[in-house]
XYZ file of C-alpha atoms in Angstrom:
722
model
C 44.422 72.611 61.236
C 47.398 73.898 63.393
C 48.375 77.475 62.875
C 52.037 78.025 62.604
C 53.638 81.236 62.597
C 57.144 81.375 60.527
C 59.998 83.582 61.553
C 62.405 84.165 58.697
C 65.712 85.476 59.773
C 68.705 85.146 57.115
C 66.970 82.298 55.546
C 66.079 80.471 58.657
C 62.783 79.283 59.147
C 61.551 79.030 62.782
C 57.994 77.238 63.288
C 56.012 78.221 66.373
C 52.875 76.628 67.385
C 49.995 78.932 67.905
C 47.117 76.591 69.077
C 44.565 74.720 67.035
C 42.596 76.619 64.239
C 39.882 75.193 62.144
C 40.039 76.040 58.335
C 37.449 75.169 55.555
C 40.238 74.750 52.944
C 43.889 73.696 54.179
C 46.276 76.420 52.601
C 50.177 76.595 52.383
C 51.934 79.755 52.302
C 55.463 79.655 51.508
C 57.668 81.929 53.672
C 59.311 84.794 52.185
C 62.165 87.030 53.368
C 60.724 90.930 52.582
C 63.912 92.883 53.418
C 67.328 92.095 51.929
C 69.539 89.693 53.958
C 72.535 91.289 55.639
C 75.932 89.889 54.443
C 77.785 90.649 57.718
C 76.233 90.237 61.067
C 79.451 89.560 62.804
C 79.728 92.358 66.082
C 82.339 94.997 65.140
C 85.881 94.499 66.480
C 86.188 98.205 67.010
C 85.545 98.678 70.767
C 87.996 96.113 72.391
C 89.829 97.325 75.673
C 93.038 99.012 75.175
C 94.283 96.377 77.614
C 92.461 94.495 80.096
C 88.526 94.492 80.535
C 88.609 94.103 84.159
C 91.078 94.559 87.252
C 94.805 92.760 87.220
C 95.863 91.123 90.400
C 99.288 89.540 89.564
C 101.902 90.261 86.673
C 105.071 87.850 85.890
C 107.580 87.953 83.067
C 109.332 85.294 81.348
C 111.627 86.330 78.494
C 109.448 88.117 75.873
C 106.132 87.317 77.728
C 104.408 89.127 80.280
C 101.558 87.050 82.178
C 98.864 88.995 83.618
C 96.127 87.353 85.777
C 92.918 88.945 87.410
C 89.093 89.281 87.048
C 89.111 90.044 83.359
C 87.375 88.275 80.530
C 89.125 90.095 77.566
C 92.676 91.053 76.454
C 93.096 93.436 73.706
C 90.975 92.173 70.846
C 91.093 88.398 72.104
C 88.941 86.655 74.679
C 90.732 85.626 77.576
C 89.364 84.042 80.718
C 91.063 85.727 83.980
C 94.415 85.148 82.454
C 96.452 86.416 79.326
C 99.778 86.251 77.526
C 101.389 89.491 76.077
C 104.067 88.989 73.583
C 106.483 91.876 73.743
C 107.823 91.429 70.199
C 104.499 91.366 68.484
C 102.639 93.443 70.718
C 99.604 90.923 70.734
C 97.762 89.529 73.329
C 96.899 85.633 73.310
C 94.845 83.599 75.792
C 96.146 80.658 77.827
C 93.922 77.949 76.376
C 90.685 78.242 78.036
C 91.992 80.225 80.820
C 91.418 79.875 84.589
C 88.192 78.699 86.278
C 87.785 81.854 88.615
C 89.691 85.245 88.767
C 93.628 84.896 89.182
C 95.076 86.049 92.418
C 98.533 84.602 92.107
C 101.116 83.842 89.501
C 104.487 82.536 89.630
C 106.955 81.667 86.940
C 109.540 78.901 87.184
C 111.405 77.797 83.905
C 108.601 76.582 81.403
C 105.934 76.448 83.972
C 103.581 79.048 84.879
C 101.775 78.414 88.547
C 98.409 80.012 88.776
C 96.284 80.259 91.980
C 92.805 81.711 92.753
C 89.659 81.164 94.545
C 89.390 77.065 94.813
C 92.073 76.156 92.638
C 95.659 75.684 91.995
C 96.873 75.087 88.500
C 99.825 74.769 86.231
C 100.041 76.068 82.652
C 103.123 74.598 80.590
C 104.567 77.134 78.227
C 105.825 74.588 75.713
C 103.073 72.135 75.386
C 100.345 74.932 75.917
C 98.642 72.705 78.309
C 96.968 73.073 81.710
C 97.235 70.658 84.872
C 95.074 70.948 87.833
C 97.361 70.644 90.978
C 94.408 70.718 93.291
C 91.103 71.874 94.564
C 91.566 74.447 97.304
C 89.246 75.143 99.850
C 89.667 78.779 100.037
C 91.768 81.446 98.311
C 95.315 81.249 97.030
C 97.007 84.601 97.426
C 100.581 83.856 97.230
C 103.064 81.511 95.799
C 106.931 80.774 96.218
C 109.155 77.971 95.066
C 112.149 76.430 96.433
C 113.769 73.134 94.874
C 110.860 70.901 94.201
C 108.629 72.402 96.849
C 105.783 74.798 95.887
C 104.670 76.950 98.906
C 101.000 78.524 98.988
C 99.630 81.170 100.973
C 96.135 82.690 101.217
C 92.904 81.952 103.262
C 93.140 78.276 103.163
C 91.079 75.788 105.223
C 91.973 72.636 103.434
C 93.696 71.081 100.222
C 93.592 67.416 98.863
C 91.653 66.113 102.197
C 94.390 67.939 104.474
C 93.416 70.754 106.944
C 95.689 73.524 106.181
C 95.836 76.889 107.984
C 96.486 79.346 105.365
C 99.670 78.078 104.463
C 100.661 74.616 102.504
C 103.250 72.915 100.545
C 103.166 70.659 97.720
C 106.257 68.423 96.560
C 106.028 68.644 92.784
C 107.798 65.544 92.169
C 105.702 63.090 94.311
C 102.486 65.380 94.188
C 102.296 65.217 97.991
C 100.633 68.077 100.130
C 102.090 68.869 103.421
C 101.289 71.323 106.415
C 103.635 74.185 107.385
C 103.231 73.311 111.087
C 100.412 74.741 112.485
C 100.256 77.430 109.765
C 99.446 81.160 110.628
C 96.214 82.203 112.029
C 95.252 84.823 109.481
C 95.103 85.411 105.758
C 98.557 85.247 104.056
C 99.239 87.899 101.226
C 102.543 87.681 100.466
C 105.430 84.825 100.282
C 109.029 85.180 99.177
C 112.313 83.060 99.745
C 115.778 83.715 100.599
C 118.186 80.572 101.073
C 116.451 77.978 103.293
C 113.848 80.561 104.832
C 110.406 81.379 103.615
C 108.831 84.554 104.558
C 105.217 85.140 104.812
C 103.543 88.350 105.232
C 99.635 88.880 105.988
C 96.859 89.663 108.540
C 97.860 87.260 111.168
C 99.155 87.539 114.578
C 100.347 84.210 115.267
C 102.669 81.598 113.328
C 103.149 78.028 114.376
C 101.167 78.780 117.593
C 103.351 81.414 118.747
C 103.250 85.498 118.480
C 104.261 86.776 114.754
C 102.801 90.235 113.764
C 101.981 90.422 110.192
C 105.376 88.793 109.373
C 106.673 85.263 109.881
C 109.729 83.079 108.891
C 109.420 79.487 108.057
C 112.639 77.475 108.149
C 112.631 75.014 105.367
C 115.408 72.726 106.682
C 114.186 72.614 110.463
C 110.375 73.092 109.492
C 109.677 75.583 112.269
C 108.087 78.905 112.506
C 109.513 81.963 114.247
C 108.709 85.521 114.468
C 110.793 88.584 113.173
C 110.811 90.533 116.568
C 107.665 92.224 117.187
C 106.873 92.667 113.421
C 107.174 95.739 111.521
C 104.074 97.435 113.029
C 100.683 96.205 114.108
C 98.441 96.070 110.905
C 98.569 93.950 107.471
C 101.362 93.009 105.525
C 100.235 92.884 102.055
C 103.993 92.708 100.060
C 107.539 91.200 100.683
C 110.682 91.306 98.781
C 114.270 90.707 99.248
C 116.733 93.755 98.541
C 119.978 92.248 98.981
C 120.206 90.837 102.374
C 117.152 92.890 103.781
C 113.506 91.786 103.940
C 111.386 94.721 102.966
C 107.703 94.572 103.983
C 105.058 96.775 102.809
C 101.044 96.998 103.717
C 98.780 98.989 105.719
C 100.011 99.700 109.275
C 98.604 101.407 112.432
C 101.498 104.337 113.024
C 100.636 107.822 112.900
C 103.344 108.945 110.401
C 102.053 107.377 107.253
C 104.900 104.719 107.032
C 103.918 101.838 104.697
C 107.429 100.271 104.186
C 109.894 98.638 106.661
C 113.033 96.818 106.326
C 114.345 94.104 108.441
C 118.011 93.221 108.913
C 117.687 91.604 112.109
C 115.618 94.486 113.507
C 112.893 96.593 112.192
C 113.438 100.025 110.271
C 110.898 102.502 109.007
C 111.596 103.543 105.453
C 110.712 107.085 105.396
C 107.422 108.850 106.499
C 104.501 110.354 104.531
C 103.741 107.561 102.041
C 100.287 107.552 103.524
C 98.836 104.964 101.427
C 98.558 100.956 101.613
C 101.554 99.316 99.761
C 100.382 96.250 97.752
C 103.313 95.600 95.798
C 107.308 95.601 96.230
C 109.866 94.840 93.497
C 113.618 94.853 94.031
C 115.972 94.787 90.978
C 119.123 96.164 89.455
C 117.396 99.882 89.078
C 116.506 100.018 92.721
C 113.441 99.081 95.127
C 110.057 100.196 93.883
C 106.778 100.486 95.772
C 103.525 100.934 94.895
C 99.730 100.402 96.154
C 96.425 102.165 96.711
C 97.625 105.211 95.099
C 98.393 106.995 91.829
C 102.144 106.629 91.992
C 104.899 104.311 91.517
C 107.756 105.144 94.119
C 111.529 104.391 93.969
C 113.526 104.615 97.216
C 116.228 106.948 97.533
C 118.660 105.175 99.821
C 120.952 108.284 99.863
C 118.200 110.572 101.013
C 116.185 108.173 102.947
C 113.010 109.125 101.261
C 110.652 108.010 98.448
C 110.722 109.493 95.088
C 108.066 109.497 92.313
C 108.975 107.724 88.911
C 107.004 108.265 85.923
C 103.423 110.042 85.593
C 100.874 109.316 87.872
C 98.068 106.826 87.071
C 94.299 107.450 87.025
C 90.993 105.742 86.417
C 87.322 106.261 86.989
C 87.659 104.859 90.428
C 90.714 105.708 92.638
C 93.611 103.504 91.102
C 95.209 100.606 93.021
C 98.473 98.959 91.644
C 98.396 95.560 92.828
C 101.325 93.953 91.173
C 105.223 94.792 89.931
C 107.184 92.478 87.849
C 110.740 93.486 86.294
C 112.528 92.633 83.286
C 115.321 94.450 81.076
C 114.908 97.884 82.529
C 111.121 97.838 82.307
C 108.826 97.817 85.302
C 105.303 95.769 84.299
C 102.555 97.091 86.385
C 98.862 95.474 87.004
C 96.029 96.878 88.663
C 92.929 98.790 88.721
C 94.217 102.083 86.694
C 93.109 102.772 83.130
C 95.702 105.702 82.553
C 99.434 106.455 82.882
C 99.826 110.131 82.457
C 98.394 110.900 78.918
C 98.407 107.212 77.781
C 95.302 105.010 78.150
C 96.881 101.561 79.638
C 93.720 99.481 80.658
C 94.851 97.678 83.931
C 98.358 96.882 82.848
C 101.076 99.122 81.672
C 104.869 99.325 80.982
C 107.021 101.728 82.762
C 110.361 102.166 81.171
C 112.684 102.629 83.929
C 115.575 104.395 81.819
C 113.175 107.459 80.762
C 110.494 106.936 83.085
C 107.964 106.771 80.424
C 104.740 104.722 80.132
C 103.455 102.548 77.448
C 100.233 100.570 76.921
C 100.303 97.004 76.602
C 98.116 96.958 73.381
C 98.698 96.417 69.910
C 96.630 95.743 66.700
C 92.923 96.290 65.696
C 90.238 97.875 67.800
C 91.347 99.393 71.197
C 88.374 102.112 71.237
C 86.586 100.427 74.138
C 85.720 102.476 77.499
C 87.026 101.966 80.926
C 83.778 102.220 82.452
C 80.002 101.653 82.314
C 78.136 103.382 79.386
C 74.574 104.579 80.704
C 73.273 106.272 77.842
C 73.508 106.841 73.987
C 72.105 109.231 71.558
C 72.881 109.205 67.941
C 72.738 111.894 65.186
C 73.620 111.155 61.719
C 77.331 109.714 61.819
C 77.797 110.875 65.362
C 77.469 108.814 68.431
C 77.290 110.335 71.962
C 77.795 108.136 74.911
C 77.693 109.045 78.396
C 78.278 107.046 81.742
C 81.041 106.165 84.288
C 84.432 106.476 82.071
C 87.241 108.753 82.007
C 88.888 107.248 79.060
C 87.395 106.405 75.352
C 89.930 104.537 73.541
C 93.308 106.170 73.490
C 91.876 109.659 74.760
C 90.841 111.137 77.959
C 87.123 111.703 78.133
C 85.425 112.713 81.346
C 82.282 110.808 81.573
C 80.955 111.911 77.956
C 82.281 111.454 74.615
C 81.490 111.389 70.939
C 82.351 108.575 68.310
C 82.383 109.797 64.723
C 82.332 106.109 63.562
C 86.168 106.034 63.468
C 87.380 107.948 66.291
C 86.631 109.370 69.525
C 86.677 113.009 70.648
C 86.104 114.765 73.919
C 83.510 116.926 74.740
C 85.746 119.825 75.969
C 86.548 119.055 79.689
C 83.396 116.713 79.974
C 81.814 116.732 83.558
C 83.270 115.941 86.705
C 80.827 112.839 87.489
C 78.767 110.136 86.142
C 76.364 111.013 83.110
C 72.926 109.397 83.413
C 70.769 110.770 80.714
C 71.230 112.539 77.110
C 68.831 113.982 74.846
C 69.601 115.835 71.615
C 67.471 118.896 70.295
C 69.353 120.463 66.828
C 72.690 121.513 67.903
C 72.155 121.108 71.597
C 73.133 118.163 73.626
C 71.295 118.193 77.053
C 73.047 116.156 79.474
C 71.628 114.712 83.103
C 73.873 112.906 85.693
C 75.396 113.198 89.100
C 77.958 115.918 88.183
C 78.440 119.160 89.553
C 80.292 121.052 86.773
C 80.403 120.904 83.115
C 83.437 122.167 81.148
C 85.081 123.383 84.191
C 82.313 125.529 85.491
C 79.403 124.978 87.834
C 76.532 123.121 86.513
C 74.520 121.127 88.974
C 73.325 117.780 87.340
C 72.000 119.248 84.184
C 73.883 120.969 81.403
C 74.138 121.732 77.665
C 76.581 121.153 75.060
C 76.499 123.040 71.839
C 77.542 120.441 69.225
C 78.531 123.331 66.625
C 80.390 125.744 68.900
C 81.819 123.107 70.838
C 80.884 124.749 74.233
C 79.374 123.862 77.683
C 76.769 126.106 79.449
C 74.801 125.458 82.550
C 70.954 125.386 82.507
C 70.232 129.061 84.005
C 66.867 130.069 84.849
C 65.580 132.724 87.036
C 69.015 133.668 88.145
C 69.771 129.987 89.414
C 71.398 127.086 87.599
C 70.722 123.236 87.495
C 68.689 121.589 90.181
C 69.429 120.099 93.613
C 70.209 116.329 92.933
C 70.979 114.051 90.234
C 69.048 113.892 86.616
C 68.218 110.401 85.356
C 65.799 110.829 82.753
C 65.243 113.357 79.899
C 62.764 113.697 76.913
C 62.229 116.214 74.542
C 58.998 117.340 72.336
C 58.868 120.605 70.812
C 60.189 123.274 73.125
C 59.407 121.058 76.234
C 62.046 118.787 77.829
C 60.570 116.748 80.443
C 63.275 116.146 83.257
C 63.205 113.408 85.967
C 65.597 112.205 88.665
C 66.222 112.497 92.311
C 66.160 116.305 92.809
C 63.262 118.366 94.776
C 64.019 121.760 93.470
C 64.863 123.362 90.031
C 67.355 125.982 90.470
C 70.433 125.427 92.912
C 70.293 125.579 95.852
C 66.872 126.825 96.499
C 64.647 127.357 93.626
C 61.109 126.510 93.225
C 60.144 123.309 94.826
C 58.972 120.163 92.712
C 59.140 116.670 93.409
C 61.516 114.453 91.205
C 59.817 115.945 87.811
C 59.980 118.965 86.103
C 59.091 120.691 82.613
C 61.949 122.880 80.971
C 60.991 125.322 78.208
C 64.025 124.874 76.015
C 63.631 128.417 74.288
C 62.808 130.652 77.205
C 64.863 128.324 79.490
C 62.220 128.436 82.236
C 61.233 125.794 84.287
C 57.523 124.674 84.904
C 57.349 122.669 88.268
C 54.643 119.873 88.696
C 53.112 119.899 92.256
C 51.669 117.609 93.511
C 54.905 115.755 92.106
C 56.043 112.284 92.942
C 57.197 110.655 96.014
C 60.376 109.025 94.805
C 63.011 108.895 92.205
C 62.199 109.049 88.577
C 64.359 106.771 86.118
C 62.335 106.842 82.576
C 60.479 109.262 80.704
C 58.528 108.592 77.393
C 56.288 110.974 75.380
C 53.285 110.150 73.370
C 51.151 112.984 72.042
C 49.879 114.890 75.040
C 50.698 112.269 77.306
C 53.924 111.781 79.271
C 54.716 108.437 80.644
C 56.973 108.395 83.697
C 58.422 105.462 85.364
C 60.796 105.191 88.485
C 60.542 103.907 92.334
C 57.582 106.302 93.294
C 54.124 106.544 93.917
C 51.932 109.998 93.687
C 51.139 112.316 96.353
C 48.043 111.206 98.286
C 49.638 107.812 99.091
C 48.108 105.836 96.213
C 50.394 103.140 94.994
C 50.636 103.112 91.310
C 53.154 100.487 91.072
C 56.369 102.898 89.428
C 54.537 103.825 86.290
C 52.262 106.952 86.025
C 50.837 109.377 83.150
C 51.080 113.077 83.130
C 48.121 114.672 81.169
C 49.780 117.822 79.744
C 46.282 119.136 78.538
C 44.799 119.215 82.204
C 48.070 118.654 84.138
C 47.255 115.753 86.242
C 48.705 112.391 87.166
C 46.879 108.996 86.605
C 48.154 105.691 87.673
C 48.744 102.527 85.459
C 48.620 99.423 87.348
C 50.546 96.417 86.272
C 54.271 97.504 86.443
C 54.422 96.083 90.297
C 58.165 97.411 90.986
C 60.647 99.763 89.707
C 60.445 101.013 86.197
C 63.889 101.538 84.697
C 62.954 101.867 81.038
C 60.284 103.085 78.930
C 60.001 103.431 74.941
C 57.458 103.504 72.677
C 56.608 101.870 69.317
C 53.598 103.080 67.598
C 50.946 103.131 70.134
C 52.544 100.652 72.305
C 54.295 101.460 75.397
C 57.221 99.026 76.364
C 57.902 98.936 80.030
C 60.881 97.663 81.674
C 62.144 97.085 85.224
C 62.018 94.707 87.912
C 58.507 93.632 88.159
C 57.574 90.264 88.229
C 57.196 87.692 86.682
C 58.898 88.529 83.277
C 60.494 92.387 83.760
C 58.998 93.739 80.517
C 55.445 94.479 79.455
C 53.670 96.379 76.411
C 50.787 98.668 77.104
C 48.616 99.686 74.395
C 48.147 103.358 74.850
C 44.856 103.728 72.843
C 42.748 101.553 75.216
C 45.238 101.205 78.191
C 45.463 97.470 78.132
C 48.505 95.233 78.619
C 49.738 93.051 75.520
C 51.214 89.773 75.926
C 55.007 89.546 75.454
C 55.325 85.439 75.738
C 57.989 84.443 78.225
C 59.599 87.906 78.956
C 63.014 88.095 80.136
C 64.188 86.516 83.669
C 67.089 85.103 85.598
C 70.493 86.882 86.771
C 70.777 89.395 89.147
C 67.483 89.959 91.442
C 65.700 87.390 89.426
C 66.243 89.522 86.302
C 66.291 93.524 85.314
C 65.406 95.428 82.139
C 67.444 98.575 81.971
C 67.087 99.519 78.424
C 64.479 99.130 75.652
C 65.559 100.320 72.014
C 62.529 99.904 69.372
C 63.390 99.761 65.845
C 61.815 101.166 62.842
C 60.924 97.944 61.712
C 58.964 97.188 64.710
C 61.141 94.868 66.444
C 62.331 95.871 69.985
C 65.848 95.355 71.552
C 65.645 94.766 75.317
C 68.949 95.249 77.588
C 69.483 94.687 81.222
C 70.566 91.649 83.450
C 69.169 88.724 82.601
C 69.791 85.163 81.479
C 66.657 83.842 79.766
C 64.382 85.632 76.938
C 61.297 83.739 75.979
C 62.297 80.842 77.512
C 65.756 80.718 75.545
C 69.132 81.002 77.306
C 70.037 84.735 76.076
C 72.336 87.095 78.039
C 71.499 90.538 78.869
C 70.532 91.320 75.275
C 67.666 90.259 73.075
C 65.497 91.035 70.519
C 61.571 90.609 70.344
C 59.584 90.405 67.287
C 55.806 91.696 68.162
C 54.518 90.003 64.811
C 55.377 86.604 66.043
C 55.423 87.407 69.982
C 58.912 85.604 69.930
C 62.358 86.157 71.358
C 65.415 85.949 69.526
C 69.292 86.358 70.775
C 71.404 89.316 69.539
C 74.814 87.804 68.058
C 74.558 84.043 69.449
C 73.676 84.495 72.922
C 73.844 88.254 74.082
C 76.697 89.815 76.033
C 78.530 89.140 78.810
C 77.345 91.383 81.508
C 74.386 94.177 81.895
C 73.270 96.266 79.070
C 72.262 99.719 80.385
C 71.805 101.733 76.890
C 70.479 100.865 73.413
C 70.332 103.112 70.194
C 69.272 101.298 66.907
C 69.542 102.978 63.995
C 68.276 101.753 60.285
C 71.164 99.677 59.705
C 72.995 98.711 63.083
C 72.383 98.802 66.879
C 74.470 100.430 69.374
C 74.709 99.025 72.928
C 76.247 100.106 75.897
C 76.590 99.099 79.497
C 79.066 97.085 81.659
C 79.665 94.299 79.669
C 83.175 93.004 78.091
C 82.346 90.409 75.324
C 79.855 90.262 72.874
C 78.777 86.799 71.477
C 78.584 85.466 67.812
C 78.757 81.940 66.273
C 82.725 81.884 66.074
C 83.114 82.854 69.563
C 83.227 86.113 71.296
C 84.213 89.746 70.456
C 85.833 91.645 73.069
C 83.962 95.012 73.488
C 84.628 96.964 76.103
C 81.396 98.743 77.465
C 80.207 99.418 73.937
C 79.330 97.323 71.045
C 77.452 97.470 67.565
C 75.949 95.049 65.119
C 74.513 95.339 61.967
C 70.532 95.088 61.841
C 68.718 92.808 60.003
C 64.867 93.007 59.464
C 62.851 90.085 60.233
C 59.700 88.879 58.473
C 56.965 86.930 60.268
C 54.367 85.115 58.039
C 51.681 82.782 58.881
C 52.025 79.201 57.277
C 49.107 76.776 57.536
C 49.822 73.144 57.649
C 47.663 70.107 57.638
C 46.292 68.857 61.149
C 48.186 65.616 60.843
C 51.303 67.601 61.968
C 49.955 68.138 65.427
């Protein structure tokens, strides 16, 4: 007789072989679902991005359509692989078929055709038939496109196309489909192309064109098929943008002059256009409203020809990282902007925005449902009743500004005052006090080194002050509270900035008296995870205890005897710890399966068949979320769980020792935080899509899904079924 386990999920029975077992009397037990079945197991559409899920590299406009290309995989509330269309009339995003094969770096609109280039490809999208045509494989990167007559010109970092050697430039005859070189090309990357009459201008990081000297800008005569320099070039450096402003050629980039000039004009000789821009120019646009420049900066600039200087237009741009503007496109007194920014003034505009040039106001390219996603990683989540607190590396939560921490009440976001000034890594809630740890040095505008507290009732921030000194000396990455004791771990070596009592990466805070207890000898390296079980505190990280013994990233602190003991078996960094009953789940980078289960009663490891693996570094577990029904949610950076193809988020059923996907296949990128409640799972991380049966739901760094309990029962079948 073979023993079979039956895992019942929403009426589906999965039969799992568990070896041969002899029985005197064969039996059959019908599987039953103990818990009521959930009626809606789709990911919520709430947390789609208010714009694009990742950087925009190129923008083009045609009629009522704004086309954007970049590294994103979601646009508003639709899945869109690297390219999308925004309808200015309906204010909705739509994908272009199955999208592009890789990130888009160049766009060109010509009538009903949209030309699209990136790493390894050049394609054409027809806006009437809504179909893709591959024009060629490209051995390299396409950075720029320009068209004259039936010829399409291509620039980038290119070795060959269609079997022909190319040197960073190429020409495609759209009538015959034949490729040809532009002489011997240029000897460095091409970043920009523009055409005026019978002249193709190229800008980039080259010093030669056609074998002759040409510093960062050169011209190709379409009639004579020859290269020539434009004087000695605008300056030494790299040209990233070109535009025709009337009869003049404008070049912008990063140049090696000492006066901060990033834009030059050519009228037969080169002239600097103002001084003091002091940043790299990535985009230029000349239109009926004027000449505009933007790049590695927070501003859109317009050239004041009367005063000979640049002036700012509209409010400044912002984002979790220093914003870069990569592309500008103009239509009907509006400038459409793409880049890495996530806000324009007070408006959330995730990586694409509309600047009305008549009144210098910004608006987002967004419409419809959702739009409550975040613009940076979510590292930690705690839930209290209907309130969900999230901390991470974001500065926008849906439509509002929220500096690295925010509260979701089930329908809308609110900021926690002024927030903190850098990343949040850990949260712990006790009553009305939310404890916050991270890489910040101020909270609510006041000094708070790496740890602070938020009063959820009074809505105020305060530092952790003890003995006349506040905070700790380096980042806090783990918090765990039991009673009046909060266990704190991280990268610090003292409690009390800057010269409080010494402690190595771990300390205990009395939350009533606000006094620290140091633990010496401490640990030899950073702490990333803490879990408390009775009088034992389990600590995970990348350390080994003082004295030199290597305990493989997992130790136990005995609070009764104030001593450390090692636990072998987690043979690398530990990033996540969580308790379910008497079982401690341990996740990290250790081989072979990145997650293990420790029985805390007898200190023995129990099997978790298959574990998780694949992905970056062979798989990493960053988050573990036990549910009250006994199932375990596991998040990280992996591509397999229990031998099944499951991406970054999985569910483990201990009774059956079996793995299941969350949704249909997990989520699109790493999961860093998990918070299950009785009826739902909240997951946070770096992802942009959450998968489900009908496709994928855009979920910018945060997603939630209803939870459904699973019943595991034994079914005995005759041995003839072996």
